[in-house]
Short mmCIF file of N, CA and C in Angstrom, two decimals:
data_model
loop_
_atom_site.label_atom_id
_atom_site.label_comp_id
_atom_site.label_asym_id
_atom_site.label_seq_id
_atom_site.Cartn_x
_atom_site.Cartn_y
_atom_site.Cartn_z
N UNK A 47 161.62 30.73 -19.23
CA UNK A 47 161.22 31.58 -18.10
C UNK A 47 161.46 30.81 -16.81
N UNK A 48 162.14 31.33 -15.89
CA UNK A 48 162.21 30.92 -14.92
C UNK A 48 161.84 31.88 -13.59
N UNK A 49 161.55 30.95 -12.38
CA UNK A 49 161.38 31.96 -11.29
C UNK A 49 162.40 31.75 -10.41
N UNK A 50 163.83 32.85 -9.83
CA UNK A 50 164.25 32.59 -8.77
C UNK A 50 163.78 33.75 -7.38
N UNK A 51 164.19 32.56 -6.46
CA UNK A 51 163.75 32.95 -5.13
C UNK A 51 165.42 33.35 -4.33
N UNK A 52 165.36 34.25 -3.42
CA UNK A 52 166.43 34.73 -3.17
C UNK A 52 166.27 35.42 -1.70
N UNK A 53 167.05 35.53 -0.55
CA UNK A 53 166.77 36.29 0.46
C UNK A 53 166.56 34.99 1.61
N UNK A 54 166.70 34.14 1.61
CA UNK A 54 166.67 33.29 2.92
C UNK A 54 167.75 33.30 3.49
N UNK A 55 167.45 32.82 4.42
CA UNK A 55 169.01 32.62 5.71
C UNK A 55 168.08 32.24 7.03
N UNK A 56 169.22 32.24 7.76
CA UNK A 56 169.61 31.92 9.26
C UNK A 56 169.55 33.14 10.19
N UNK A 57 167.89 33.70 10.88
CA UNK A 57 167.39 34.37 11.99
C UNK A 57 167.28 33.93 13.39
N UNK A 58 167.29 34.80 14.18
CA UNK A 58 166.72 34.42 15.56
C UNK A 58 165.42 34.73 15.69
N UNK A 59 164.48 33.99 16.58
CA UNK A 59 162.84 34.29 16.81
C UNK A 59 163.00 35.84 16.81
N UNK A 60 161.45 36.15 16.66
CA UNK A 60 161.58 37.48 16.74
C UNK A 60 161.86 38.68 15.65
N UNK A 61 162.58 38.01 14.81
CA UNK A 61 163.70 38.66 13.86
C UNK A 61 162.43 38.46 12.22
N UNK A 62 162.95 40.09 11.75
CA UNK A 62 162.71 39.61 10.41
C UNK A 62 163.32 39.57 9.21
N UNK A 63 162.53 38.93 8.36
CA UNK A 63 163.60 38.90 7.21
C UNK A 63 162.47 38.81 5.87
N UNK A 64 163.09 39.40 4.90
CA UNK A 64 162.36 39.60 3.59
C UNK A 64 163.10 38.97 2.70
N UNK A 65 161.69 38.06 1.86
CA UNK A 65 162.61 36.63 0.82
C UNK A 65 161.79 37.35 -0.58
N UNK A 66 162.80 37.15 -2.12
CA UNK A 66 162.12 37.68 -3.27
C UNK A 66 162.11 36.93 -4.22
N UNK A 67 161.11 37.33 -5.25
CA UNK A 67 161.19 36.30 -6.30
C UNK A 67 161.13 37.06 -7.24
N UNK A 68 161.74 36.30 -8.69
CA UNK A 68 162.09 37.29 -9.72
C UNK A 68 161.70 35.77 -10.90
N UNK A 69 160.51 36.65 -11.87
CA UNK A 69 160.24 36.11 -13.04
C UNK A 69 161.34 36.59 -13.70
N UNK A 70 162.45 35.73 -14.39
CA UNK A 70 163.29 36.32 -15.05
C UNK A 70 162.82 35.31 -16.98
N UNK A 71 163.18 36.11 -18.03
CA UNK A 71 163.07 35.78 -19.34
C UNK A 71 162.40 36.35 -19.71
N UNK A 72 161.68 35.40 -21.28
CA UNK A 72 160.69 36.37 -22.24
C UNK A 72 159.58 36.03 -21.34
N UNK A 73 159.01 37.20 -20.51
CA UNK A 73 157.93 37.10 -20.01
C UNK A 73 156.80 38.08 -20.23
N UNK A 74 155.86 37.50 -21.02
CA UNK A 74 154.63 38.50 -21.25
C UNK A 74 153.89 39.02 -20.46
N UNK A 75 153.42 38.19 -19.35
CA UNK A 75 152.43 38.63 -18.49
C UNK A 75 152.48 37.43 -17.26
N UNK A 76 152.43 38.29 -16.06
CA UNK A 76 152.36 37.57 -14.85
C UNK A 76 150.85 38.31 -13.99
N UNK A 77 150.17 36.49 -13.77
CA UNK A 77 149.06 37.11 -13.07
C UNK A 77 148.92 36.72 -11.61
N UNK A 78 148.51 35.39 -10.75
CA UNK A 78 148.61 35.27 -9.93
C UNK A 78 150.09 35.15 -9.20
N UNK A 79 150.66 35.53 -8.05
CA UNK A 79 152.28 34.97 -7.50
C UNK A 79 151.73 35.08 -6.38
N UNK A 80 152.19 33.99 -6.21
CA UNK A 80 151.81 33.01 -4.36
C UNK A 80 152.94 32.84 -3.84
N UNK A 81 153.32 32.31 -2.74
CA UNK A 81 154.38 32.15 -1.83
C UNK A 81 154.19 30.63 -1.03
N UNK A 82 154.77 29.47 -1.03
CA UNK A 82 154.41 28.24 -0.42
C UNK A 82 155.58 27.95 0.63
N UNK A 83 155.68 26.65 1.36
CA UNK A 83 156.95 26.52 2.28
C UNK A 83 156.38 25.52 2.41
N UNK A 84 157.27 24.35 2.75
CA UNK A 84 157.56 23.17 3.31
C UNK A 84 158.18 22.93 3.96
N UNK A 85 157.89 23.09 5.24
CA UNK A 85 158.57 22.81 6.65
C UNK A 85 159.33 21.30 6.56
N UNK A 86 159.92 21.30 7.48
CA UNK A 86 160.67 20.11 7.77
C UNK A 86 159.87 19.00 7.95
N UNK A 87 160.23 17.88 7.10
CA UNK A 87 159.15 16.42 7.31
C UNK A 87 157.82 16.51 7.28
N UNK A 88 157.15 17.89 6.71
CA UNK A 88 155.97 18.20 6.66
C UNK A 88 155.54 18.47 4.65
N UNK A 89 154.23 19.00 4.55
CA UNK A 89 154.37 18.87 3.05
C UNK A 89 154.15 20.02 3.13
N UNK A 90 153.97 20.48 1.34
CA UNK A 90 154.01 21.82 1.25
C UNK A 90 152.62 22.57 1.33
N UNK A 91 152.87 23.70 1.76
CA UNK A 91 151.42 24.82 2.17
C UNK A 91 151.70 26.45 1.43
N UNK A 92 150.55 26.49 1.35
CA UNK A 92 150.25 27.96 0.95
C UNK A 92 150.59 28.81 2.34
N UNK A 93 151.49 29.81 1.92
CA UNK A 93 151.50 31.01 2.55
C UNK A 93 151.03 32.33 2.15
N UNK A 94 150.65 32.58 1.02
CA UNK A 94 150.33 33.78 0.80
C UNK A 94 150.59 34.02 -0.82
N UNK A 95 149.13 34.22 -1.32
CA UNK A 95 149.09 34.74 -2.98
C UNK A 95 148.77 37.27 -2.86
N UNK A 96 149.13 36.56 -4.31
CA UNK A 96 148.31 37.88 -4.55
C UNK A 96 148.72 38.33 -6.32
N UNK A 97 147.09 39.02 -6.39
CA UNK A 97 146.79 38.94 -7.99
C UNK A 97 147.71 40.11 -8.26
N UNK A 98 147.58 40.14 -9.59
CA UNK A 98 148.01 41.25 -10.34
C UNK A 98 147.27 42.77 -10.08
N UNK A 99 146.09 42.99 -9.65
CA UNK A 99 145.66 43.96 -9.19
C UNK A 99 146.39 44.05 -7.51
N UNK A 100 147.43 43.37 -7.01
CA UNK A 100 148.09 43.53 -5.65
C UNK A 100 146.95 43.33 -4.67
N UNK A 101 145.75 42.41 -4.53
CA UNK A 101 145.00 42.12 -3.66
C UNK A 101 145.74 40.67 -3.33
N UNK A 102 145.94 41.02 -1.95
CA UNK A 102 146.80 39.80 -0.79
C UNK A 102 146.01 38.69 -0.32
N UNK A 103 146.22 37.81 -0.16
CA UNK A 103 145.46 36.55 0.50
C UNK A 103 146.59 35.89 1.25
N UNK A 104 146.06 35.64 2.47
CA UNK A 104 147.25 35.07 3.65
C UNK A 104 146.39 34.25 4.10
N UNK A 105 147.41 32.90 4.52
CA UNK A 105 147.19 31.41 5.03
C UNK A 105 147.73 32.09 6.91
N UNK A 106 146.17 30.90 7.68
CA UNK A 106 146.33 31.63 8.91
C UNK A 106 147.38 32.18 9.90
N UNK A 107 148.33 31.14 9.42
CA UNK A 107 150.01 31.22 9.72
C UNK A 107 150.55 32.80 9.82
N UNK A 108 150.50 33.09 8.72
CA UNK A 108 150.98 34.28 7.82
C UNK A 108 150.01 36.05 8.62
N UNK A 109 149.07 35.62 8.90
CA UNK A 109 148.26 36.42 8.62
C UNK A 109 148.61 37.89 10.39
N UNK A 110 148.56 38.43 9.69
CA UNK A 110 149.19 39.60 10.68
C UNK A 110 150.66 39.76 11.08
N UNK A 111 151.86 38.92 10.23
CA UNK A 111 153.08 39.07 10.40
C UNK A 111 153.75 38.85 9.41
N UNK A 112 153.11 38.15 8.10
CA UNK A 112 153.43 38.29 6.65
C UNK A 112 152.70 39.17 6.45
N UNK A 113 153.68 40.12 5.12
CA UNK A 113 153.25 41.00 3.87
C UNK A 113 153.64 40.51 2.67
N UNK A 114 152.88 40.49 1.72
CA UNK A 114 153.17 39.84 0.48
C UNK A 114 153.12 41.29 -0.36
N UNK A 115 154.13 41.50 -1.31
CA UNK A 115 153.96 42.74 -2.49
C UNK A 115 155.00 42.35 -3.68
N UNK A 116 153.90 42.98 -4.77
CA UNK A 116 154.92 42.33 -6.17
C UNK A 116 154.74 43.94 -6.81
N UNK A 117 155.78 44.24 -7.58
CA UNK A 117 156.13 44.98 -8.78
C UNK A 117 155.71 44.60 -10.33
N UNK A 118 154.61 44.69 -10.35
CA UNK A 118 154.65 44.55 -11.73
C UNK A 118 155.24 44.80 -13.08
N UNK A 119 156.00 46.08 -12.64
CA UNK A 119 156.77 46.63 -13.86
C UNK A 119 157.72 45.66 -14.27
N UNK A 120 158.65 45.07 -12.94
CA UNK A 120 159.62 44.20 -12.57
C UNK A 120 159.15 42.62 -12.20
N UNK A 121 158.15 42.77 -12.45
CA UNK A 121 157.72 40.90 -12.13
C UNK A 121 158.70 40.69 -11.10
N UNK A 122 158.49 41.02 -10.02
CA UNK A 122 158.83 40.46 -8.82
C UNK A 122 157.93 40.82 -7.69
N UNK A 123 158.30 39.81 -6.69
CA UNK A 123 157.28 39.83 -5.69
C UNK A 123 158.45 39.20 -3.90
N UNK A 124 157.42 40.06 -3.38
CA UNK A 124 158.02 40.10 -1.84
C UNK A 124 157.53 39.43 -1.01
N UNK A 125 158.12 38.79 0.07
CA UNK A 125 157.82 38.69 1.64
C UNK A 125 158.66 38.73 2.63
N UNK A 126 157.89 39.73 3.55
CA UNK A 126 158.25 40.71 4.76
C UNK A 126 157.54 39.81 5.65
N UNK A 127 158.70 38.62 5.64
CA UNK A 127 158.09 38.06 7.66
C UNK A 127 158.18 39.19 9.28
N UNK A 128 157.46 39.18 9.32
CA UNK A 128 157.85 39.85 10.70
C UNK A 128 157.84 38.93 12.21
N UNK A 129 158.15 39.44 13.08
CA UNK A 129 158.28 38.31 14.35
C UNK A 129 158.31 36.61 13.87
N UNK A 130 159.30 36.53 13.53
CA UNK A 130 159.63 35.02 13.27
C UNK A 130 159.85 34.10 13.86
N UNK A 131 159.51 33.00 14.09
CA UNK A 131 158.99 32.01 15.30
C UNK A 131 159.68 30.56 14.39
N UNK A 132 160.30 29.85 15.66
CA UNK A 132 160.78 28.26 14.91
C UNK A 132 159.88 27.92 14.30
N UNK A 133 158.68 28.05 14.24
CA UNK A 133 157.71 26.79 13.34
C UNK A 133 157.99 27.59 11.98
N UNK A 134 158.52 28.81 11.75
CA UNK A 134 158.27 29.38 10.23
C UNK A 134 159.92 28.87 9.48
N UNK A 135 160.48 28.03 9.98
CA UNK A 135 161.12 27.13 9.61
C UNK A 135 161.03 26.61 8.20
N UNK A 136 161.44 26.27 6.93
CA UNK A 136 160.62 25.96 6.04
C UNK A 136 161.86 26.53 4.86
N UNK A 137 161.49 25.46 3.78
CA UNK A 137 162.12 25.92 2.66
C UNK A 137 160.91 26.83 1.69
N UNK A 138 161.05 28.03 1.28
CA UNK A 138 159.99 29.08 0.83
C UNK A 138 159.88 28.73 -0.78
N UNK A 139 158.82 28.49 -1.19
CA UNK A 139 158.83 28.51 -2.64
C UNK A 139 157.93 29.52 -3.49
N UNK A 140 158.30 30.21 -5.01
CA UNK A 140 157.55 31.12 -4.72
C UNK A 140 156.95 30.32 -6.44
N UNK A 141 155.92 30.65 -6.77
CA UNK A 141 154.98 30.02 -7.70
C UNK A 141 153.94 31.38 -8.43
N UNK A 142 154.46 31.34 -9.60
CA UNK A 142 153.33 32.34 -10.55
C UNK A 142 152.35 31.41 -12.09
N UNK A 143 151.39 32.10 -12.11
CA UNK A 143 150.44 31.55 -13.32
C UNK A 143 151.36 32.90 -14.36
N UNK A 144 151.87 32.26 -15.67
CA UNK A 144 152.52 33.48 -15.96
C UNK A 144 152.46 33.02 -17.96
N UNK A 145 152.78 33.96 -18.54
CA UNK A 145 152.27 33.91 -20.07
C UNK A 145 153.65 34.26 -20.55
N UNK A 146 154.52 33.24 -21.55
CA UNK A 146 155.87 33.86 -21.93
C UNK A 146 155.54 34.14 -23.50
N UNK A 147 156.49 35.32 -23.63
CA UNK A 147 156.33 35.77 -25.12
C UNK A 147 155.77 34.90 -26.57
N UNK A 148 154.63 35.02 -27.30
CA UNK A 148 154.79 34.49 -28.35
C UNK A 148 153.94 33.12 -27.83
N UNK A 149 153.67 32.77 -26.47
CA UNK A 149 153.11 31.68 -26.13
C UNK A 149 151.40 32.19 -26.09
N UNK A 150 150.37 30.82 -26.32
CA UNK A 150 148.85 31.21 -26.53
C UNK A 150 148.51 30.77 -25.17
N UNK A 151 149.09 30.48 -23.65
CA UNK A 151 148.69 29.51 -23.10
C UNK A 151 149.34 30.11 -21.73
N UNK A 152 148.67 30.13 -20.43
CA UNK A 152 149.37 30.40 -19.12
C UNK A 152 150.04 28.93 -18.47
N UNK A 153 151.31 29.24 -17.95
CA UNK A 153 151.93 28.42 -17.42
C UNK A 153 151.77 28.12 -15.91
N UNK A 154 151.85 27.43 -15.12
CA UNK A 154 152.25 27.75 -13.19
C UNK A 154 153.71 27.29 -13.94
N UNK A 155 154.63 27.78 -12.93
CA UNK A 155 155.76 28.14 -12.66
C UNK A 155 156.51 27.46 -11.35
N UNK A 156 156.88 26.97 -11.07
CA UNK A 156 157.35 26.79 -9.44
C UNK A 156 159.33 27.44 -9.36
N UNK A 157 159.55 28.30 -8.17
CA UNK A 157 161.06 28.56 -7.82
C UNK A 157 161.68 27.26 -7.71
N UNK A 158 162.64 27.88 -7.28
CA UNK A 158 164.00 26.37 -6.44
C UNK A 158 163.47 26.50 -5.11
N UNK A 159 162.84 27.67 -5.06
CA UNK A 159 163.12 27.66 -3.23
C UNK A 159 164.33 27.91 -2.54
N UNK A 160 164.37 28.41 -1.47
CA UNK A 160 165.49 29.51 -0.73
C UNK A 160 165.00 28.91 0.94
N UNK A 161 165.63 28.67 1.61
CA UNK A 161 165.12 28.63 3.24
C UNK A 161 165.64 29.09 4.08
N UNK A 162 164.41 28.95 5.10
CA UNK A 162 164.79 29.78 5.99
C UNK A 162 164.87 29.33 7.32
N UNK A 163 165.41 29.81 7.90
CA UNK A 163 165.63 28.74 9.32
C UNK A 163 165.85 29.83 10.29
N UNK A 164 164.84 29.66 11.49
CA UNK A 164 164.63 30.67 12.66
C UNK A 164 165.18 30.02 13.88
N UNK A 165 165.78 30.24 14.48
CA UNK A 165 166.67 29.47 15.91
C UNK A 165 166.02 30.30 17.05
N UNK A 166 165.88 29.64 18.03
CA UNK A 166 165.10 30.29 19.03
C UNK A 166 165.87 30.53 20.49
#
């Protein structure tokens, strides 16, 4: 099971852009999927979870210009930056607690990560 992340690039402030992640394999069940970033020369931070019932939790950063949404049918999950600002700079990683077929045991998961880079 793997998670890829997909949808980064090269914006101007202001600008938005939507990055995705896709549980791909034998995957039984996905419960928590969060969203992290590691800015440049900085470490990595939470940007934004949300459970399997689609209840959102946003890091203060995030909060009124990120949307986080996942598909459960499709084990994938979204983020809709809006007004994007140089500090949201950052390689995006996306991270699920997730159960693969035939397994007794939940995994965390981490993407490759995808980035994104806002020019001002």
């Amino acid at each position: 099971v793997q998670l890829q992340a997909s949808g980064g690039g090269l914006v101007q402030a202001g600008e938005s852009l939507t990055i995705s992640c896709a549980a791909v394999g034998s995957v039984l069940a996905v419960h928590t999927m969060a969203w992290y970033r590691r800015p440049p020369g900085k470490g990595r931070e939470l940007v934004a979870s949300i459970g399997h019932d689609g209840r959102a939790a946003y890091a203060g950063s995030a909060k009124g210009r990120f949307t986080i949404s996942r598909d459960n049918a499709k084990n994938t999950m979204d983020l809709l930056m809006d007004t994007l600002q140089p500090e949201d700079t950052a390689v995006y990683y996306c991270n699920a607690n997730l159960r693969q077929n035939g397994a007794s045991v939940w995994e965390n998961v981490w993407g490759q990560g995808t980035q994104v880079t806002v020019s001002s």
